[in-house]
mmCIF file of C-alpha atoms and ligand atoms in Angstrom:
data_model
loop_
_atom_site.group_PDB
_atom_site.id
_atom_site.type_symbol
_atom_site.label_atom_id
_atom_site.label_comp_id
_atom_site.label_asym_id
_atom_site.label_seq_id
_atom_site.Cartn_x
_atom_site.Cartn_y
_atom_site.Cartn_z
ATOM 1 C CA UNK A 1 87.547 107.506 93.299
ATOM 2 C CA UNK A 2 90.191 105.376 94.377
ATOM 3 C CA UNK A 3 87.622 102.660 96.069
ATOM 4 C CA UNK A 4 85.918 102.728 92.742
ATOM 5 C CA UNK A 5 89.198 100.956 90.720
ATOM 6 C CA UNK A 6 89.494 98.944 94.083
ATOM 7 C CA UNK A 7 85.698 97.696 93.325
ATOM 8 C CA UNK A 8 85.712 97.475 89.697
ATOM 9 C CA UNK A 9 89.131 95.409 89.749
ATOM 10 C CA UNK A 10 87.131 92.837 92.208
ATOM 11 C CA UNK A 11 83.817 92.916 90.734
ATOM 12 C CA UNK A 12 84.867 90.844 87.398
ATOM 13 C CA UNK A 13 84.647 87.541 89.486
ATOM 14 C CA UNK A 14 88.160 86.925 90.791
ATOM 15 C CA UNK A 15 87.638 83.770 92.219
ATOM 16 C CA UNK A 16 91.846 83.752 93.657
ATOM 17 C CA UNK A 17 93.514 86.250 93.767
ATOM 18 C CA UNK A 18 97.759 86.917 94.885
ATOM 19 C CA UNK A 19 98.922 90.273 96.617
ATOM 20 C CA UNK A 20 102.252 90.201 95.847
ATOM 21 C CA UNK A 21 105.140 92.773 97.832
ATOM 22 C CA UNK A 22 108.592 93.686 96.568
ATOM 23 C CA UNK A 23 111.035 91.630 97.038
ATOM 24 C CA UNK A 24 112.800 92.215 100.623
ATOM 25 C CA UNK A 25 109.420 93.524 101.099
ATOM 26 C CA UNK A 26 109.726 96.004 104.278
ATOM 27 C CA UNK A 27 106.556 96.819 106.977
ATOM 28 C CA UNK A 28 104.778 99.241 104.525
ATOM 29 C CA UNK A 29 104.911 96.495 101.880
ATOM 30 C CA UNK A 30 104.102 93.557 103.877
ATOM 31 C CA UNK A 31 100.964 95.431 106.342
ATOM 32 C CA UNK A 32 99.677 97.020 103.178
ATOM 33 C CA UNK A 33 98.422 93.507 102.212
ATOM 34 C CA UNK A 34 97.893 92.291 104.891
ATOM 35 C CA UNK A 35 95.243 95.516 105.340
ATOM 36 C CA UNK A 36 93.943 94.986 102.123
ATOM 37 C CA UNK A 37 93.415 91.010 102.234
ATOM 38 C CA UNK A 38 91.174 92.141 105.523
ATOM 39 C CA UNK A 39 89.298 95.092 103.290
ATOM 40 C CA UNK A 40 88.592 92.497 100.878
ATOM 41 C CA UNK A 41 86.708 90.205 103.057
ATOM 42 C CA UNK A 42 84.997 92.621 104.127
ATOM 43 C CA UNK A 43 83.686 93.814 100.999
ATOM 44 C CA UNK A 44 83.994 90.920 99.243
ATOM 45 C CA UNK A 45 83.779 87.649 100.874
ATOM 46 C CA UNK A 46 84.060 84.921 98.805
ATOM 47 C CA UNK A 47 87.291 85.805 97.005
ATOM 48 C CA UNK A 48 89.966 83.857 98.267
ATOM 49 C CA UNK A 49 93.211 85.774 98.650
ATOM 50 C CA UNK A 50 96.806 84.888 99.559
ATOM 51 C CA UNK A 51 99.590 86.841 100.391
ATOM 52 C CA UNK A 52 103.195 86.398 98.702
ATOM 53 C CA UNK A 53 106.772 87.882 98.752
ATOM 54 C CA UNK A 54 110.464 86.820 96.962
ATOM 55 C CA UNK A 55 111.543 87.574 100.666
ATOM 56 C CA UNK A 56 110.722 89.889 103.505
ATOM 57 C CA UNK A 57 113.108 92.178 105.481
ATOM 58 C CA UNK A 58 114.307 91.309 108.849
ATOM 59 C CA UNK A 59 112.004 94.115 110.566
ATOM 60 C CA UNK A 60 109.054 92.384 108.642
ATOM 61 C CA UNK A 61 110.046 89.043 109.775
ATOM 62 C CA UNK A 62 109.251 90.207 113.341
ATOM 63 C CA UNK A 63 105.873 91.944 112.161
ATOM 64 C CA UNK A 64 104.802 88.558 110.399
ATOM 65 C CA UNK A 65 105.569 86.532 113.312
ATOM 66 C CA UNK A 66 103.713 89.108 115.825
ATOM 67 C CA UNK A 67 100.410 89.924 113.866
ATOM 68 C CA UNK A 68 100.234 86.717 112.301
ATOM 69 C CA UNK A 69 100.305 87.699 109.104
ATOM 70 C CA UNK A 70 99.862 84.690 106.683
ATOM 71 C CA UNK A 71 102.378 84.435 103.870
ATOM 72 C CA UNK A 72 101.877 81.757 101.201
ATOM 73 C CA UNK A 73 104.805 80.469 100.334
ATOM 74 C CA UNK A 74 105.672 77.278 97.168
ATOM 75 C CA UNK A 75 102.958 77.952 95.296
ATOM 76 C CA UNK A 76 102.004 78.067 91.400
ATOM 77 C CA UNK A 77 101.512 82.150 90.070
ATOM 78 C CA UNK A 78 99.488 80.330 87.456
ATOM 79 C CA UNK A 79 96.720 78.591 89.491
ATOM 80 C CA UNK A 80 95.561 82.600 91.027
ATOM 81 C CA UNK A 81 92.789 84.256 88.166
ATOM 82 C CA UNK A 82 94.393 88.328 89.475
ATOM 83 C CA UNK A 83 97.569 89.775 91.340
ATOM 84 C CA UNK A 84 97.759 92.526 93.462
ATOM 85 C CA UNK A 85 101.232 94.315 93.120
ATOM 86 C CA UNK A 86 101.647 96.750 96.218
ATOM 87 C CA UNK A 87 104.056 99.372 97.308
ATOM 88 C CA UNK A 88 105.653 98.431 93.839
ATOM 89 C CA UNK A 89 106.519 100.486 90.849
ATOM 90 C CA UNK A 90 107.873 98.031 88.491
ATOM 91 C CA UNK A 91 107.669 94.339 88.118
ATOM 92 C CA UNK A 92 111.394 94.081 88.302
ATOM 93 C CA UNK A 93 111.117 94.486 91.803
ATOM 94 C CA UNK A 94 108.681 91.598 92.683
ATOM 95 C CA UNK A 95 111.738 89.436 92.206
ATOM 96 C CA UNK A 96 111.351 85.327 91.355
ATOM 97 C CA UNK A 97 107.442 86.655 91.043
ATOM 98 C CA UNK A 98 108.235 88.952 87.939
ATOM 99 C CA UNK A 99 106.997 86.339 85.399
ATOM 100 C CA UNK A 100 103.218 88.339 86.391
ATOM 101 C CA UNK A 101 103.023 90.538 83.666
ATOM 102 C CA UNK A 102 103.859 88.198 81.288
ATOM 103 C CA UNK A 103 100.499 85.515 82.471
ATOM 104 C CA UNK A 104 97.730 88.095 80.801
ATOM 105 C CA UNK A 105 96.025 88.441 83.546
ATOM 106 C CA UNK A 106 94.763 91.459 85.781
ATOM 107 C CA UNK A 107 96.720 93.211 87.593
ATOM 108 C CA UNK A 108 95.857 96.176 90.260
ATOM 109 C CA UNK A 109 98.654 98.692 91.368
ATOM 110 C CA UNK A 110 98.985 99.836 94.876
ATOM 111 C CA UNK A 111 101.220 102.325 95.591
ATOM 112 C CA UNK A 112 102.648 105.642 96.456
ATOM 113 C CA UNK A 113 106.117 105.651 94.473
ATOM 114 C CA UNK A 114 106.517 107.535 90.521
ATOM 115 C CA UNK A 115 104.840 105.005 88.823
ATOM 116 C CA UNK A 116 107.115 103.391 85.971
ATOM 117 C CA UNK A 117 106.238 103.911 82.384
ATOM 118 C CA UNK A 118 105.635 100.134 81.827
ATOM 119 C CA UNK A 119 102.446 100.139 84.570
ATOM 120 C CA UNK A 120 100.077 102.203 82.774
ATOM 121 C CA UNK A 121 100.654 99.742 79.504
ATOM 122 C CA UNK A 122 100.399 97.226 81.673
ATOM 123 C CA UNK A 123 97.220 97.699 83.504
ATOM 124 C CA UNK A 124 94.130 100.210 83.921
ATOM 125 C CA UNK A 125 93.797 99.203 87.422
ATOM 126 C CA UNK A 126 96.517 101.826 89.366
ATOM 127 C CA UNK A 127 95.611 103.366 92.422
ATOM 128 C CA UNK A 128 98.841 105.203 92.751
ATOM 129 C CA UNK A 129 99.231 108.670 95.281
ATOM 130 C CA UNK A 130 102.765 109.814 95.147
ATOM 131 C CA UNK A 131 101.541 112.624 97.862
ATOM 132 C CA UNK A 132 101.256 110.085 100.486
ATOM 133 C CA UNK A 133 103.434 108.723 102.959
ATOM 134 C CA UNK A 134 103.199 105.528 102.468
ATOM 135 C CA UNK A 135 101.065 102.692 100.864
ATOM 136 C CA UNK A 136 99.359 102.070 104.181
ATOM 137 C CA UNK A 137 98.370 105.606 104.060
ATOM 138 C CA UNK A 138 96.322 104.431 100.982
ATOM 139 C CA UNK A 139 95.374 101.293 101.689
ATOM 140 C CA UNK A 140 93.444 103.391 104.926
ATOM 141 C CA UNK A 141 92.061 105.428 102.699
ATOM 142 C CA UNK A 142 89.929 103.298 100.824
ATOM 143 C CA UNK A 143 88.773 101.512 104.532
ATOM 144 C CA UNK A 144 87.664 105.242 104.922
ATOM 145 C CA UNK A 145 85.936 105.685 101.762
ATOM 146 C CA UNK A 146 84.378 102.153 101.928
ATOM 147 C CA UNK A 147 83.086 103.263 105.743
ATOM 148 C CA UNK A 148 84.828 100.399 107.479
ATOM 149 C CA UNK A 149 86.458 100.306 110.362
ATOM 150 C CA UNK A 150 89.657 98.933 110.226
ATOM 151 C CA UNK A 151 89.858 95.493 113.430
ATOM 152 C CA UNK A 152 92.343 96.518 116.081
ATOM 153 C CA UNK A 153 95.344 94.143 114.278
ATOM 154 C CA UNK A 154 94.599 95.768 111.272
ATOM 155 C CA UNK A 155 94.823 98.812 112.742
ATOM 156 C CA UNK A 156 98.172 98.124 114.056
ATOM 157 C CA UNK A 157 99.436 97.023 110.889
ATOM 158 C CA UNK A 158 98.226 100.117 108.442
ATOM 159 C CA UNK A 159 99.778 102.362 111.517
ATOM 160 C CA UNK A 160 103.542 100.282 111.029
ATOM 161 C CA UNK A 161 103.286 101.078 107.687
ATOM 162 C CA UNK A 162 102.664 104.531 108.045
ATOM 163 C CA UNK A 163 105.340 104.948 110.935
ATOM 164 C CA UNK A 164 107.991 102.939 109.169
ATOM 165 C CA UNK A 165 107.945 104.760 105.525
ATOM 166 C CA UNK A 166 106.800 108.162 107.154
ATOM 167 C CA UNK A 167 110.218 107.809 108.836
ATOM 168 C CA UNK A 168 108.148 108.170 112.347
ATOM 169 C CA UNK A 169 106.239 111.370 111.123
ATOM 170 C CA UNK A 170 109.269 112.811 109.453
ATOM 171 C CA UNK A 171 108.181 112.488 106.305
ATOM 172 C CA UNK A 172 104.162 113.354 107.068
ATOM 173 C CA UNK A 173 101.634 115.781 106.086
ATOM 174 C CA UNK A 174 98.324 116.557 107.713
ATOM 175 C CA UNK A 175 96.411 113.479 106.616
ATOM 176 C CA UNK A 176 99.447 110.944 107.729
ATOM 177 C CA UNK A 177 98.483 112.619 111.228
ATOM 178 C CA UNK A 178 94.917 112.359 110.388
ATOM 179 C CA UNK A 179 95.040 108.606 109.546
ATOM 180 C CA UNK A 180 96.972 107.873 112.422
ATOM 181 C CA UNK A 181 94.826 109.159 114.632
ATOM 182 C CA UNK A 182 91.782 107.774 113.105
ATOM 183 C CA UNK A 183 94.364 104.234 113.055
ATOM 184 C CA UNK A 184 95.087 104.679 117.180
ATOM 185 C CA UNK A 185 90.960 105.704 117.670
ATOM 186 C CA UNK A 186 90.368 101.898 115.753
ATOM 187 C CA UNK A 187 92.923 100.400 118.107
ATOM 188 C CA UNK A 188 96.367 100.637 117.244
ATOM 189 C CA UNK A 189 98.637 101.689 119.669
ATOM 190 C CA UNK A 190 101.697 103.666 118.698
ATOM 191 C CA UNK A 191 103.471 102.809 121.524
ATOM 192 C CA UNK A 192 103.983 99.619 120.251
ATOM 193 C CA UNK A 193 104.370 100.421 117.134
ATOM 194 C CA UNK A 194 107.538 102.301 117.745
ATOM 195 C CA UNK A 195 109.001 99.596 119.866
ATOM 196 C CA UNK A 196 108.273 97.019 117.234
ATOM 197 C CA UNK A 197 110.309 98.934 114.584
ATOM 198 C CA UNK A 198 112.821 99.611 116.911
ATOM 199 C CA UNK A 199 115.571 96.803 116.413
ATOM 200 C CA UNK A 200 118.842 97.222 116.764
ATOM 201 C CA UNK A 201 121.156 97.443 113.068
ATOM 202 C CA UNK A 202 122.777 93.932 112.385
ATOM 203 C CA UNK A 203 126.268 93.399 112.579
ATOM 204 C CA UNK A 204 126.617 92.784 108.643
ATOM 205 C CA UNK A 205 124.897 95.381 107.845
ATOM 206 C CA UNK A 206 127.555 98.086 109.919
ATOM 207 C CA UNK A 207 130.125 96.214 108.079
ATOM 208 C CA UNK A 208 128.360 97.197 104.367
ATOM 209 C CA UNK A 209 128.116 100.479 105.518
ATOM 210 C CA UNK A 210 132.004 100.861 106.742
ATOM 211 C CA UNK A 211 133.061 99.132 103.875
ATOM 212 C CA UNK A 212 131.136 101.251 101.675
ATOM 213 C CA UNK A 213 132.873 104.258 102.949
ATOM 214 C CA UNK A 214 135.805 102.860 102.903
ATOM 215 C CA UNK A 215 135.645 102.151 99.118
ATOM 216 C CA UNK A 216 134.201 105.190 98.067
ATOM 217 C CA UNK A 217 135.228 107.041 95.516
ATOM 218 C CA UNK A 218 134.311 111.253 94.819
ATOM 219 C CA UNK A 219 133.510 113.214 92.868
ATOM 220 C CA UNK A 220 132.781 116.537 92.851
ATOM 221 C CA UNK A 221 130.951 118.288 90.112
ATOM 222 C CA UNK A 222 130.278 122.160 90.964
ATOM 223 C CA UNK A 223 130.660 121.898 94.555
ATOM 224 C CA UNK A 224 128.577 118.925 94.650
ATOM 225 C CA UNK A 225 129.703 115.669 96.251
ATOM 226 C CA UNK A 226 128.864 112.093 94.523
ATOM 227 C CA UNK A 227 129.697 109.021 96.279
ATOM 228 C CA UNK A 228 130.373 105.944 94.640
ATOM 229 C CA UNK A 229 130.684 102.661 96.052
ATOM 230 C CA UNK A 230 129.998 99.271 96.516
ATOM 231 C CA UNK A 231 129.175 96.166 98.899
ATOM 232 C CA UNK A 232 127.442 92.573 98.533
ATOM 233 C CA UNK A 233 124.560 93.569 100.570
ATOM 234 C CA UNK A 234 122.730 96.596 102.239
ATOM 235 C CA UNK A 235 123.368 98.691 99.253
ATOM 236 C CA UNK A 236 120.246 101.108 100.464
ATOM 237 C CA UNK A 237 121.528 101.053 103.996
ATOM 238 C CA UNK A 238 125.579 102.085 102.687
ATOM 239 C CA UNK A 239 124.013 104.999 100.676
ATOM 240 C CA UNK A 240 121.804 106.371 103.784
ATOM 241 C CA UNK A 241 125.369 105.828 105.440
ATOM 242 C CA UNK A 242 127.083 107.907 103.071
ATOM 243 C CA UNK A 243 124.764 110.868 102.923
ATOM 244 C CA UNK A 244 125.023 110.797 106.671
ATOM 245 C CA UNK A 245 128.691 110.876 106.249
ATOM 246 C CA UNK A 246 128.155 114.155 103.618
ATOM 247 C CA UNK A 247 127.489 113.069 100.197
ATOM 248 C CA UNK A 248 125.216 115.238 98.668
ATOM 249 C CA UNK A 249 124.457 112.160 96.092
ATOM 250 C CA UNK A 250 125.243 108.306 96.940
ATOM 251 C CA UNK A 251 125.175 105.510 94.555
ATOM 252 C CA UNK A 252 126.300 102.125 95.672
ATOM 253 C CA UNK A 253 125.951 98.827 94.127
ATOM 254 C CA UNK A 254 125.636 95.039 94.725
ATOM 255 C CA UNK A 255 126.885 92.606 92.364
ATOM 256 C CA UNK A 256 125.735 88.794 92.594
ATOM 257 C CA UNK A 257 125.951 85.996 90.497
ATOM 258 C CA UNK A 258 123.666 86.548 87.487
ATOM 259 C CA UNK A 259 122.064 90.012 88.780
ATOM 260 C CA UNK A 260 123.160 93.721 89.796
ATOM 261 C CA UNK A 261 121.387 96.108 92.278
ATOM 262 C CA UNK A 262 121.968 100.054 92.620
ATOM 263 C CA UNK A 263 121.242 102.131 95.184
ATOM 264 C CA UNK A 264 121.080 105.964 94.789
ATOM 265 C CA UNK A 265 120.023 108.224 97.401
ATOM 266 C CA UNK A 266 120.384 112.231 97.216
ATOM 267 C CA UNK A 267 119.576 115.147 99.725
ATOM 268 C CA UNK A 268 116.264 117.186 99.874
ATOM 269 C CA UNK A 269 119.434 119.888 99.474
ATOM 270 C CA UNK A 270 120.917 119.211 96.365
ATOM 271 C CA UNK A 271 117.029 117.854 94.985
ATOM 272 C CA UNK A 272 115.417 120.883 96.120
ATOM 273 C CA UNK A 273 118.806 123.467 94.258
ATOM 274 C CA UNK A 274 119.327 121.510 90.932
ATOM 275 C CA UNK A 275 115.965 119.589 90.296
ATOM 276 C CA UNK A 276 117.481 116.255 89.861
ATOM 277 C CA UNK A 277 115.119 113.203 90.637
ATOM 278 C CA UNK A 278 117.157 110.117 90.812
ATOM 279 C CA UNK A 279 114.714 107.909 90.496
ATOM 280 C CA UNK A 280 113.667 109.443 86.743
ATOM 281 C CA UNK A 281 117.505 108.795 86.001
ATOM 282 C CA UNK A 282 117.091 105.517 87.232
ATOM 283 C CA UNK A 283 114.270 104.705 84.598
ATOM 284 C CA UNK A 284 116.331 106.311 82.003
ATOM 285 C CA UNK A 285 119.318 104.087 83.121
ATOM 286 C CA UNK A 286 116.968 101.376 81.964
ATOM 287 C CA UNK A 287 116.452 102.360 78.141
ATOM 288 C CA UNK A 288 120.489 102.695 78.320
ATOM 289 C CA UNK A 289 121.632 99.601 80.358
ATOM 290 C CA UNK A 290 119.838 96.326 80.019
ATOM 291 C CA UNK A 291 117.549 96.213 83.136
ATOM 292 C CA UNK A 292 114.982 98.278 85.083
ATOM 293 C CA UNK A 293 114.812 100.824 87.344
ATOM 294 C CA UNK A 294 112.519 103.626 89.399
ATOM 295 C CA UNK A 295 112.060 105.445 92.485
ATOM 296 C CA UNK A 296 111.774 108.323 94.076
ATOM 297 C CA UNK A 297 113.594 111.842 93.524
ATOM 298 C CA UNK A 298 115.694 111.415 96.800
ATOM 299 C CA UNK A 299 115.528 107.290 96.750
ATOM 300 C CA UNK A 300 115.532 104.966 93.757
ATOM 301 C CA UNK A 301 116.676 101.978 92.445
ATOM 302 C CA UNK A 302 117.892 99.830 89.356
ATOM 303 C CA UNK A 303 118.067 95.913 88.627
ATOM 304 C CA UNK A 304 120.117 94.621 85.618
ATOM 305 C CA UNK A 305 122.052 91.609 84.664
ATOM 306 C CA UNK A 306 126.163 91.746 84.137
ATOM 307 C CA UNK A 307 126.499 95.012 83.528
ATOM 308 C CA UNK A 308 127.391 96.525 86.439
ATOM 309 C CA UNK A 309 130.189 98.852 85.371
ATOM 310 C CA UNK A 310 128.096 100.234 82.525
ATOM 311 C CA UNK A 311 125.479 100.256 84.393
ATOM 312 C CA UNK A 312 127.184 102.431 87.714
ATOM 313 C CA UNK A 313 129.405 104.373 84.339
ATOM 314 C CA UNK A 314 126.096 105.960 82.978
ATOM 315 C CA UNK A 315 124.194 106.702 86.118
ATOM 316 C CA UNK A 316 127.235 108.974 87.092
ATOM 317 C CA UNK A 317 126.939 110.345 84.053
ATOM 318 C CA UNK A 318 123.546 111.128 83.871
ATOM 319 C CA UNK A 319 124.035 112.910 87.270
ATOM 320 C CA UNK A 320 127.029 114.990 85.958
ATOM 321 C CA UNK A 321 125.235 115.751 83.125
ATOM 322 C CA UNK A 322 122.468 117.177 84.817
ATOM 323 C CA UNK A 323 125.084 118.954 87.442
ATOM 324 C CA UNK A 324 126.500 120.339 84.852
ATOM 325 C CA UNK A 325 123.613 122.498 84.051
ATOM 326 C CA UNK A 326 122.567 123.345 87.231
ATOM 327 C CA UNK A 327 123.208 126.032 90.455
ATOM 328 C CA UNK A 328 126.687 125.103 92.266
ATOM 329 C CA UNK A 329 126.467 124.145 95.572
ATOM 330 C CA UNK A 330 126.987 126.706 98.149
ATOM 331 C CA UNK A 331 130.650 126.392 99.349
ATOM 332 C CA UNK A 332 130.941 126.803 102.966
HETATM 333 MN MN1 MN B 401 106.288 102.211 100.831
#
């Protein structure tokens, strides 16, 4: 089913074609493409396709450097005939590569997050599975159901993907252990894998994530426990610090010059008790404050320009409004 998009998509003669990953595009992004550029030449050779990214995270820096993963970089989004957008749910995200939807030209969606309202009006071409772990997880998938066998590095990399977003198997369900396994049969080794995401938290980044609890501010709304703060950078990183620390719900945002970034993260807990899904307030943040945002219900996040108080005003208040309504949380 999925394969069948995949073929359609390729079959209207693509001549060049640009897989584009989120900006600060992390291992699930960045081996995704790299797995599906290799899928592609397989199935169809002939179509010349290039791999881009705004920027990549530092773990993917590493990756690129050790599979050899090429990235294109300085080139014109105009000159490719199709874009691939992967482990994406909103053009906001791709960063200086936004400008995509606006070229009238196909598009194919990869990906295992909510998808955003604007995709479907965007394009027909979605092969979207919130279920699975990961966009590697897909990307495997339609090796599987085209019968190839993934080559030993692209093995590796669909098997980083899955390990990285799957949290190491925290986050799995039988057929992230089946694709492994059918992954570490084709030649990846796990091993490595592991030791490859293993590096050790920068220095700047601890500091965002002290600071951020430093700064935060509380506030409890029937037992529950929102924390809001802020940094310049690592805003995902400060809010996994912060529900570490005991926040039931963590929102922390970046400002920079012309642009603002919030991260939200919540608890299984308090998602699982009151039915909130952060990153559906997150898109409704969007028809509020100018900007966009998406996610996950325990993970999401919003882009906007100058409007950062509004923008971090409403979210809370979309949250207390929803808390308002819901079970308390059990006091200890
Ligand atoms: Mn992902």
């Amino acid at each position: 089913m999925a394969l069948n998009i995949f073929e359609t998509f390729f079959k209207s003669h693509h001549k060049k074609i640009l897989i584009l990953c989120h900006q600060n595009a992390d291992p699930d992004a960045l081996c995704s493409a790299y797995a599906i550029k290799n899928l592609v030449a397989h199935l169809f050779p002939g179509i010349e396709l290039l791999i881009g990214s705004d920027d990549l995270n530092k773990i993917s820096n590493g990756i690129l450097e050790d599979l050899q993963i090429p990235l294109a970089k300085n080139f014109n989004i105009e000159l490719f005939d199709a874009f691939i957008i992967v482990d994406t749910n909103n053009v906001e995200q791709l960063g200086c590569y936004r400008s995509v939807s606006t070229l009238s030209k196909p598009i194919m969606f990869i990906d295992h997050h909510t998808p955003h309202l604007s995709t479907t009006q965007i394009t027909k071409y979605v092969v979207i599975d919130e279920t699975s772990s990961s966009t590697a997880e897909i990307v495997y998938n339609l090796f599987k159901e085209a019968g190839i066998k993934p080559s030993p590095d692209t093995a590796m990399a669909l098997l980083i993907g899955i390990t990285y977003d799957s949290k190491h198997f925290l986050l799995a369900n039988a057929s992230t252990f089946k694709a492994a396994t059918d992954l570490i049969d084709a030649g990846a080794d796990y091993t490595s894998v592991v030791e490859r995401l293993r590096i050790l938290m920068p220095r700047s980044e601890r500091i965002a994530r002290l600071k951020a609890i430093n700064r935060a501010q509380i506030s409890d709304v029937r037992n529950w426990l929102i924390a809001v703060s802020n940094v310049s950078a690592y805003e995902a990183s400060a809010c996994r610090a912060l529900i570490e620390t005991g926040a039931d719900i963590a929102i922390v945002g970046a400002e920079r010059k012309n642009e603002i970034r919030i991260s939200a993260r919540a608890t299984q807990n308090i998602h699982k008790k009151t039915g909130i899904h952060l990153g559906k307030l997150m898109e409704e943040l969007g028809t509020i404050v100018e900007g966009m945002g998406g996610g996950h219900s325990t993970a999401a996040g919003f882009n906007g320009k100058d409007n950062y108080t509004k923008a971090i005003n409403h979210l809370l208040k979309l949250i207390k409004k929803q808390l308002e309504n819901a079970p308390p949380a059990p006091i200890d």
